[in-house]
Coordinates of C-alpha atoms in Angstrom, one line a residue:
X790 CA -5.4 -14.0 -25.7
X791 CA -8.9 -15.5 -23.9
X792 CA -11.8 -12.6 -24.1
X793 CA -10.8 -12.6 -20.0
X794 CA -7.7 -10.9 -20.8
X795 CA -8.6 -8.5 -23.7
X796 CA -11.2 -7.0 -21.2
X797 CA -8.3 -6.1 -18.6
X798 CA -6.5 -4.4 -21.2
X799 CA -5.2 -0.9 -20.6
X800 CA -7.4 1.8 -21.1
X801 CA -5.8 5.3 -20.4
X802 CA -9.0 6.9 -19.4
X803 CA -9.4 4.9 -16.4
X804 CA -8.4 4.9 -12.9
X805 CA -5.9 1.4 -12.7
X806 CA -7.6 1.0 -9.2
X807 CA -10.9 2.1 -8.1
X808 CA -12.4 1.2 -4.6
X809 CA -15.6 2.0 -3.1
X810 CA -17.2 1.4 0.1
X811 CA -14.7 -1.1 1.1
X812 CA -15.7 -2.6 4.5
X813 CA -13.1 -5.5 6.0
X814 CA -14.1 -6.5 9.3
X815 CA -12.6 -10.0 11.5
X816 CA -15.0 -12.0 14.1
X817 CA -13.4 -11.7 17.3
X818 CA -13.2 -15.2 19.4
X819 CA -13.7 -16.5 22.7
X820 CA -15.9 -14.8 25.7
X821 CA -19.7 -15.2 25.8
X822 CA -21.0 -17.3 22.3
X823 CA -23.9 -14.6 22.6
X824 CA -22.2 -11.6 22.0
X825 CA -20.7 -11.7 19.0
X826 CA -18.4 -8.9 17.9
X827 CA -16.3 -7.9 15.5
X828 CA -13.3 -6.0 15.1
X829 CA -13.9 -3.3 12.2
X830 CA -10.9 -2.7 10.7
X831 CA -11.7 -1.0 7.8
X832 CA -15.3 0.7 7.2
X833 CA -16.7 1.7 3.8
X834 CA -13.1 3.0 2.3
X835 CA -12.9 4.4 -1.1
X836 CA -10.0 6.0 -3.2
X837 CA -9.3 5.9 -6.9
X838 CA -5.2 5.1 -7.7
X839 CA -4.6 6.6 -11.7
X840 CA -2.2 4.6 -13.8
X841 CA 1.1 6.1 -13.0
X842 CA 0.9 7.6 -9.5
X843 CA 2.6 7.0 -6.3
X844 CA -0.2 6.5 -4.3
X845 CA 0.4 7.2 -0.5
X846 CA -1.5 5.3 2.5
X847 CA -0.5 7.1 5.6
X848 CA -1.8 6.6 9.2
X849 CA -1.0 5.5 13.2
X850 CA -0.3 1.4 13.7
X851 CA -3.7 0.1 13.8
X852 CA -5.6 2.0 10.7
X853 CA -6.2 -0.6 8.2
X854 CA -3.4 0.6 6.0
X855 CA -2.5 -3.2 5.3
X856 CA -5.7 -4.4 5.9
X857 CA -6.1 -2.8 3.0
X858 CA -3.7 -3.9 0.9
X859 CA -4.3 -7.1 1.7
X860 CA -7.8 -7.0 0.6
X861 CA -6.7 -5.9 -2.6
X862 CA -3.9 -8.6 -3.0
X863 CA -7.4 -11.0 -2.0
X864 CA -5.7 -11.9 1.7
X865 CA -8.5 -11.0 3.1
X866 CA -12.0 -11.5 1.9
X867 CA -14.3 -8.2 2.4
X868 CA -18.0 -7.9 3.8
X869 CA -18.7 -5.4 1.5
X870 CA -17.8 -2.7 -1.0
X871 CA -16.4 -3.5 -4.4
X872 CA -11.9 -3.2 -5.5
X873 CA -12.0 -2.2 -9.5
X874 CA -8.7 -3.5 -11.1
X875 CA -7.6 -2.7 -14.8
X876 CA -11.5 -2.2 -14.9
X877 CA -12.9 -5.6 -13.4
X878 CA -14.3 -6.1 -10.1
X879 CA -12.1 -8.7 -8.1
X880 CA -14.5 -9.5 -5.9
X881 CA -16.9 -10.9 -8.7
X882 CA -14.2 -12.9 -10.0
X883 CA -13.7 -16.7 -10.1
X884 CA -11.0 -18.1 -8.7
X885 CA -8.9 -18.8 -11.9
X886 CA -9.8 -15.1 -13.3
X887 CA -8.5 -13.5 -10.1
X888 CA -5.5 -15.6 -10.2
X889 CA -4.5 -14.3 -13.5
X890 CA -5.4 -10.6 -12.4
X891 CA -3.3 -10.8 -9.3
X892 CA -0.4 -11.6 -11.6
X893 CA -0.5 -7.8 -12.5
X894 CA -0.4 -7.0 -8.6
X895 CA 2.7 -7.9 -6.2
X896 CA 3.9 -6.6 -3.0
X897 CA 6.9 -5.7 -1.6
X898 CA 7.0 -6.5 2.0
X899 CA 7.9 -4.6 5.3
X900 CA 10.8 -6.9 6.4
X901 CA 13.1 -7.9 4.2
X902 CA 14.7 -10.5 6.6
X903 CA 11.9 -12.6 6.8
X904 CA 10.2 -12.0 3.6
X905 CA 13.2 -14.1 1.9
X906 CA 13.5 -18.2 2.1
X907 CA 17.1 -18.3 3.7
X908 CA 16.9 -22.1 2.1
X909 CA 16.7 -20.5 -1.0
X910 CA 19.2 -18.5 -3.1
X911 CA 18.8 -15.6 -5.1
X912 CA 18.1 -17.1 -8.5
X913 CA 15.3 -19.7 -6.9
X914 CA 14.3 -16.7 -4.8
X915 CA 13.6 -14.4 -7.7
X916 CA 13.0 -17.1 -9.8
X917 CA 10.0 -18.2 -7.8
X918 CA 7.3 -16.0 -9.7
X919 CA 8.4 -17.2 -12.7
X920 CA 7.8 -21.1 -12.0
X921 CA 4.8 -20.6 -10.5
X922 CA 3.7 -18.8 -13.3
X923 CA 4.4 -21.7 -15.8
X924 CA 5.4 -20.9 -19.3
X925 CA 9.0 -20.0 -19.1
X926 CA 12.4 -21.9 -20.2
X927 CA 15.2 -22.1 -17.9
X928 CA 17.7 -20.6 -19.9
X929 CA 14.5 -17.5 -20.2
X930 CA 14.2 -17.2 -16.5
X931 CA 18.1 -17.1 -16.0
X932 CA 18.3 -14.3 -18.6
X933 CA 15.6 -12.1 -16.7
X934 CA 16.9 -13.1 -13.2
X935 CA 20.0 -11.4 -14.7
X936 CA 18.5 -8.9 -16.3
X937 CA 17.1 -7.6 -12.8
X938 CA 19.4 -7.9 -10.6
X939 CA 21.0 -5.2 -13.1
X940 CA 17.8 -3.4 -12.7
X941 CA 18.1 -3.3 -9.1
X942 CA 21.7 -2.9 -8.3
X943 CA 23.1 -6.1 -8.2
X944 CA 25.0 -8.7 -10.3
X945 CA 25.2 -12.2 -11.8
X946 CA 27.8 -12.4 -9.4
X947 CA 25.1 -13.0 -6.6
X948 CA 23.0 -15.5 -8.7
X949 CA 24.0 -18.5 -6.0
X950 CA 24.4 -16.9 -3.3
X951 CA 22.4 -16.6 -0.1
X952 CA 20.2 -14.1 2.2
X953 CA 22.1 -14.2 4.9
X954 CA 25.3 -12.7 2.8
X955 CA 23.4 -9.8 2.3
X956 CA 22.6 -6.6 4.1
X957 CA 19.1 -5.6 4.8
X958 CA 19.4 -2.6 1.9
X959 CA 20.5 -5.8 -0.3
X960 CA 17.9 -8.4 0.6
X961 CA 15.3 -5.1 0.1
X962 CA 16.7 -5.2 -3.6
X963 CA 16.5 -8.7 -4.0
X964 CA 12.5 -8.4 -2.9
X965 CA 12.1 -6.1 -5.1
X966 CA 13.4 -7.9 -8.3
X967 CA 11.2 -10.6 -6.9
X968 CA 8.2 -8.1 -7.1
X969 CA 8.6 -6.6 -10.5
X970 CA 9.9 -9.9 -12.0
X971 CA 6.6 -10.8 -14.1
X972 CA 6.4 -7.0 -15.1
X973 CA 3.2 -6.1 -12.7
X974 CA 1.4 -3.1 -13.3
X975 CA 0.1 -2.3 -9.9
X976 CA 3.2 -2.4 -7.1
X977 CA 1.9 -2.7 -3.4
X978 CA 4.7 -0.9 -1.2
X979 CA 3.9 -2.1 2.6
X980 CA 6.7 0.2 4.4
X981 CA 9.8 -1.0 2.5
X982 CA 12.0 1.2 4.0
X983 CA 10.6 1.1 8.1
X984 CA 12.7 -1.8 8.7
X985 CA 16.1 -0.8 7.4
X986 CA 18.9 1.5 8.4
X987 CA 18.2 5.1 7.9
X988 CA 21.5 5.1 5.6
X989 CA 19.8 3.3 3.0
X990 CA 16.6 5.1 2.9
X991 CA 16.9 7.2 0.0
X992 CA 18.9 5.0 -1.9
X993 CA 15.6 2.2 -2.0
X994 CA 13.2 5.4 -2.7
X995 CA 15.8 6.5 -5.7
X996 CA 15.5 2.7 -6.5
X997 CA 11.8 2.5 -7.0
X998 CA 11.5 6.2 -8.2
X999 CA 13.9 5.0 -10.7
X1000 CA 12.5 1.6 -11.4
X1001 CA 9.1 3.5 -11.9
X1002 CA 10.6 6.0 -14.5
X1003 CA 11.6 2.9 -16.6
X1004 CA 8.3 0.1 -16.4
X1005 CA 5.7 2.7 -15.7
X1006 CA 4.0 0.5 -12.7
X1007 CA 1.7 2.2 -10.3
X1008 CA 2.4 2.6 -6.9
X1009 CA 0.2 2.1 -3.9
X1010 CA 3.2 3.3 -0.9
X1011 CA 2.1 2.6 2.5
X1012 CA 3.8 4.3 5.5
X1013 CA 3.5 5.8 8.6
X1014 CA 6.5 8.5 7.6
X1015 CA 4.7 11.6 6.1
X1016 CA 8.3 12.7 5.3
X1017 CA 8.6 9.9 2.9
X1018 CA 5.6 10.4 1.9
X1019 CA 5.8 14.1 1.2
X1020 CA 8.4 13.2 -1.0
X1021 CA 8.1 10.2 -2.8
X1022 CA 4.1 10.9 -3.2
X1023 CA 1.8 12.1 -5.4
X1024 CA -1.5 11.3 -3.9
X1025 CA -2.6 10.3 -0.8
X1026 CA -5.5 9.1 2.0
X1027 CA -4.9 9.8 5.6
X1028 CA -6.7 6.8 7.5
X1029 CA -7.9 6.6 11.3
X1030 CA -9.6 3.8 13.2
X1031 CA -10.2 2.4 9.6
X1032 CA -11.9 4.9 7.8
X1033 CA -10.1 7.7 4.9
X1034 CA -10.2 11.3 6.7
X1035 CA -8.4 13.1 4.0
X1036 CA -7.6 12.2 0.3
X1037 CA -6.2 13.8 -2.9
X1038 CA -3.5 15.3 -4.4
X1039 CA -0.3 15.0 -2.1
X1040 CA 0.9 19.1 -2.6
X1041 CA -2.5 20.0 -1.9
X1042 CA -2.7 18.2 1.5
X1043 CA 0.5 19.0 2.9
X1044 CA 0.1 23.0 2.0
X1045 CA -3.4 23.3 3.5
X1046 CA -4.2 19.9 5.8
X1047 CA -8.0 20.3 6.1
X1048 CA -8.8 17.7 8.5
X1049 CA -8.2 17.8 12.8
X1050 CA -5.8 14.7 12.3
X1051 CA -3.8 15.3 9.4
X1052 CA -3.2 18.7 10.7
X1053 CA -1.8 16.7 13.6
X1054 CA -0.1 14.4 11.8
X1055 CA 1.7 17.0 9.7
X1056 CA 2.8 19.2 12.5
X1057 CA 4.7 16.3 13.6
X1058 CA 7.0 16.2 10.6
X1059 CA 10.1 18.2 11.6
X1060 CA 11.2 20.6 8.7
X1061 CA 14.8 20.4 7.8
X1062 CA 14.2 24.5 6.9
X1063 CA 15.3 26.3 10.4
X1064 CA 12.3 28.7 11.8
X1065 CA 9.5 26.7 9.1
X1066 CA 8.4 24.3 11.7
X1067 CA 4.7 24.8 12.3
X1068 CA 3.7 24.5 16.2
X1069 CA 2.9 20.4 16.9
X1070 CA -0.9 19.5 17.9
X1071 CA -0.5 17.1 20.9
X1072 CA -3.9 14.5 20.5
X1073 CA -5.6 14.0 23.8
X1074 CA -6.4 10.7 24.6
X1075 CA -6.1 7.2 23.2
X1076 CA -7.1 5.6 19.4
X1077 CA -10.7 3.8 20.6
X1078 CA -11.0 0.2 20.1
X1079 CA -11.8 -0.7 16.8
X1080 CA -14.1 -3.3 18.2
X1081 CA -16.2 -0.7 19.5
X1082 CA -15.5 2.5 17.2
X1083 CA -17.7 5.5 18.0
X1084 CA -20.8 6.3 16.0
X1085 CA -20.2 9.2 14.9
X1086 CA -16.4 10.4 13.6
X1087 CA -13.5 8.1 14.8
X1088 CA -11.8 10.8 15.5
X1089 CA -14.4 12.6 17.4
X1090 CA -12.9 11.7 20.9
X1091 CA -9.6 13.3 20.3
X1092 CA -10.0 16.1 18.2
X1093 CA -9.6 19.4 19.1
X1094 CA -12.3 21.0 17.0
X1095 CA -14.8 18.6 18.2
X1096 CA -18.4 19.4 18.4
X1097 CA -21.6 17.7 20.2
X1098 CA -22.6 15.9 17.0
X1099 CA -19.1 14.5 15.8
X1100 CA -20.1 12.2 18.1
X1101 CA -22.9 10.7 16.6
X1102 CA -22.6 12.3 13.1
X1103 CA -20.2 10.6 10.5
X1104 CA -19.1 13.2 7.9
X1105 CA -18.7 12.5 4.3
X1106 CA -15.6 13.5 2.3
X1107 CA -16.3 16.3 0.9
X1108 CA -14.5 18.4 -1.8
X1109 CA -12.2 21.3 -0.2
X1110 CA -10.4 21.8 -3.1
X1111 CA -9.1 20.3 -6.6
X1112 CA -8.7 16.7 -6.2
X1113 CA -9.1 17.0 -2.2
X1114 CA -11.1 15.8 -0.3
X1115 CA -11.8 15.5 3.7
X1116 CA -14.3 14.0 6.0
X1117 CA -15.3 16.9 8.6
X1118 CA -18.1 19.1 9.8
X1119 CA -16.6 21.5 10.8
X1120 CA -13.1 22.8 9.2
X1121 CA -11.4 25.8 9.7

């Protein structure tokens, strides 16, 4: 083992992913070559993800929850702010170090329809990690194709076959073998569940709950579904317009939402307990353009407990309670 790789070793003590003052924005093109803008979509974000938690990223279409993970995965390259893996910056890294760090971090995408080569069948599709990887035998990677398919509900019996003789639970399962084939520690969870049936739900949760229990990854579970997320979770950040409102422990949030908009957010979840439902906050007003974000608090222009200097004011998180934390000025 290269000194490289004895320095990412695990250390207990430490967060497995520590981000601070993460800033992504994307040039936008066309109209006058003098005005150059930019759309900002996400602006000095920081959260800290412990080794073993289920880490969840809620938030409206258009947050920067992917954004996000995909400057972690090193999709997109950042203006600023530093993403602390296993204890090394990835943004200092050379090519070849990242390369071997990102072996520790996978994703498991949205669709599982088109996340899957339908030229491809499910040992070359699971496979795939393994032979880019180098270093394995062909009878090695046919035993741990095997072995997870086992792991994730399937059989040998579906070694040659194809995508397209699968259900969309199914081809979910075979990403997810995919995902945890080189034994990552960090698991990136973009919704894995929006795009299937709602039949099939809980059975994929169970499945990576269970999965979890057994390898002992970390989960970083992005949704818009606080439901799932009340359940499968046990931390989370609330994002707007790109920036974190609320962050912490998952209990904490959902018993006593500190912030305007995840009080909104959480009214909205409907309570399967009859009479427990909380009265819903209806936001006024539309999510501003991230290409011109207001000054102050994004959420200034919709929220409810608004005051004259949200709008030029950006709040800090705060602490509100044990490991919680929300960005406000003035919370009830």
């Amino acid at each position: 083992m290269n000194r490289a790789m004895e320095q990412m070793e695990k250390d207990p003590a430490a967060p497995l992913l520590a981000i601070d003052g993460l800033s992504v924005h994307f040039p936008v093109r066309g109209g006058l070559p003098f005005a150059r803008k930019k759309v900002e979509a996400l602006t000095d974000v920081s959260l800290t993800v412990n080794r073993g938690d289920t880490f969840g990223i809620v938030g409206e279409s258009g947050c920067g929850k992917s954004t996000l993970a995909n400057a972690i995965l090193g999709l997109v390259e950042p203006q600023s702010g530093s993403i602390r893996f296993m204890g090394r910056d990835l943004l200092a890294m050379n090519r070849r170090d990242f390369r071997r760090a990102r072996l520790d971090m996978q994703l498991i995408f949205q669709d599982p329809f088109s996340s899957l080569n339908p030229r491809f069948n499910v040992y070359q599709i699971i496979s795939e990690p393994m032979r880019i990887k180098g270093g394995f035998t062909r009878e090695e990677m046919e035993k741990r194709v095997v072995e997870l398919l086992h792991q994730v509900g399937l059989s040998e019996r579906d070694l040659c076959r194809y995508p397209s003789d699968f259900s969309g639970g199914q081809k979910q399962r075979i990403g997810i073998a995919r995902a945890i084939s080189l034994g990552p520690e960090l698991l990136l969870c973009d919704e894995p569940v929006s795009a299937l049936d709602v039949s099939v739900h809980a059975q994929i949760l169970n499945l990576l709950a269970e999965l979890q229990g057994k390898l002992g990854m970390t989960y970083l579970f992005i949704s818009h579904n606080l439901a799932t997320v009340r359940n499968f979770c046990n931390a989370m950040a609330v994002m707007y317009l790109g920036n974190v409102m609320e962050r912490g422990d998952a209990r904490a949030i959902f018993r006593d939402p500190r912030h305007p908009y995840t009080k909104a957010l959480i009214s909205a979840v409907l309570d399967v307990v009859p009479g427990a439902q909380s009265k819903r906050i209806i936001l006024q007003g539309d999510i501003p353009s991230p290409i011109d974000p207001p000054r102050g608090c994004r959420f200034s222009g919709r929220c409810p407990q608004a005051l004259a200097e949200c709008a030029t004011t950006k709040p800090p998180l705060v602490e509100v309670g044990k490991n919680h934390f929300a960005a406000c000025i003035n919370m009830d």
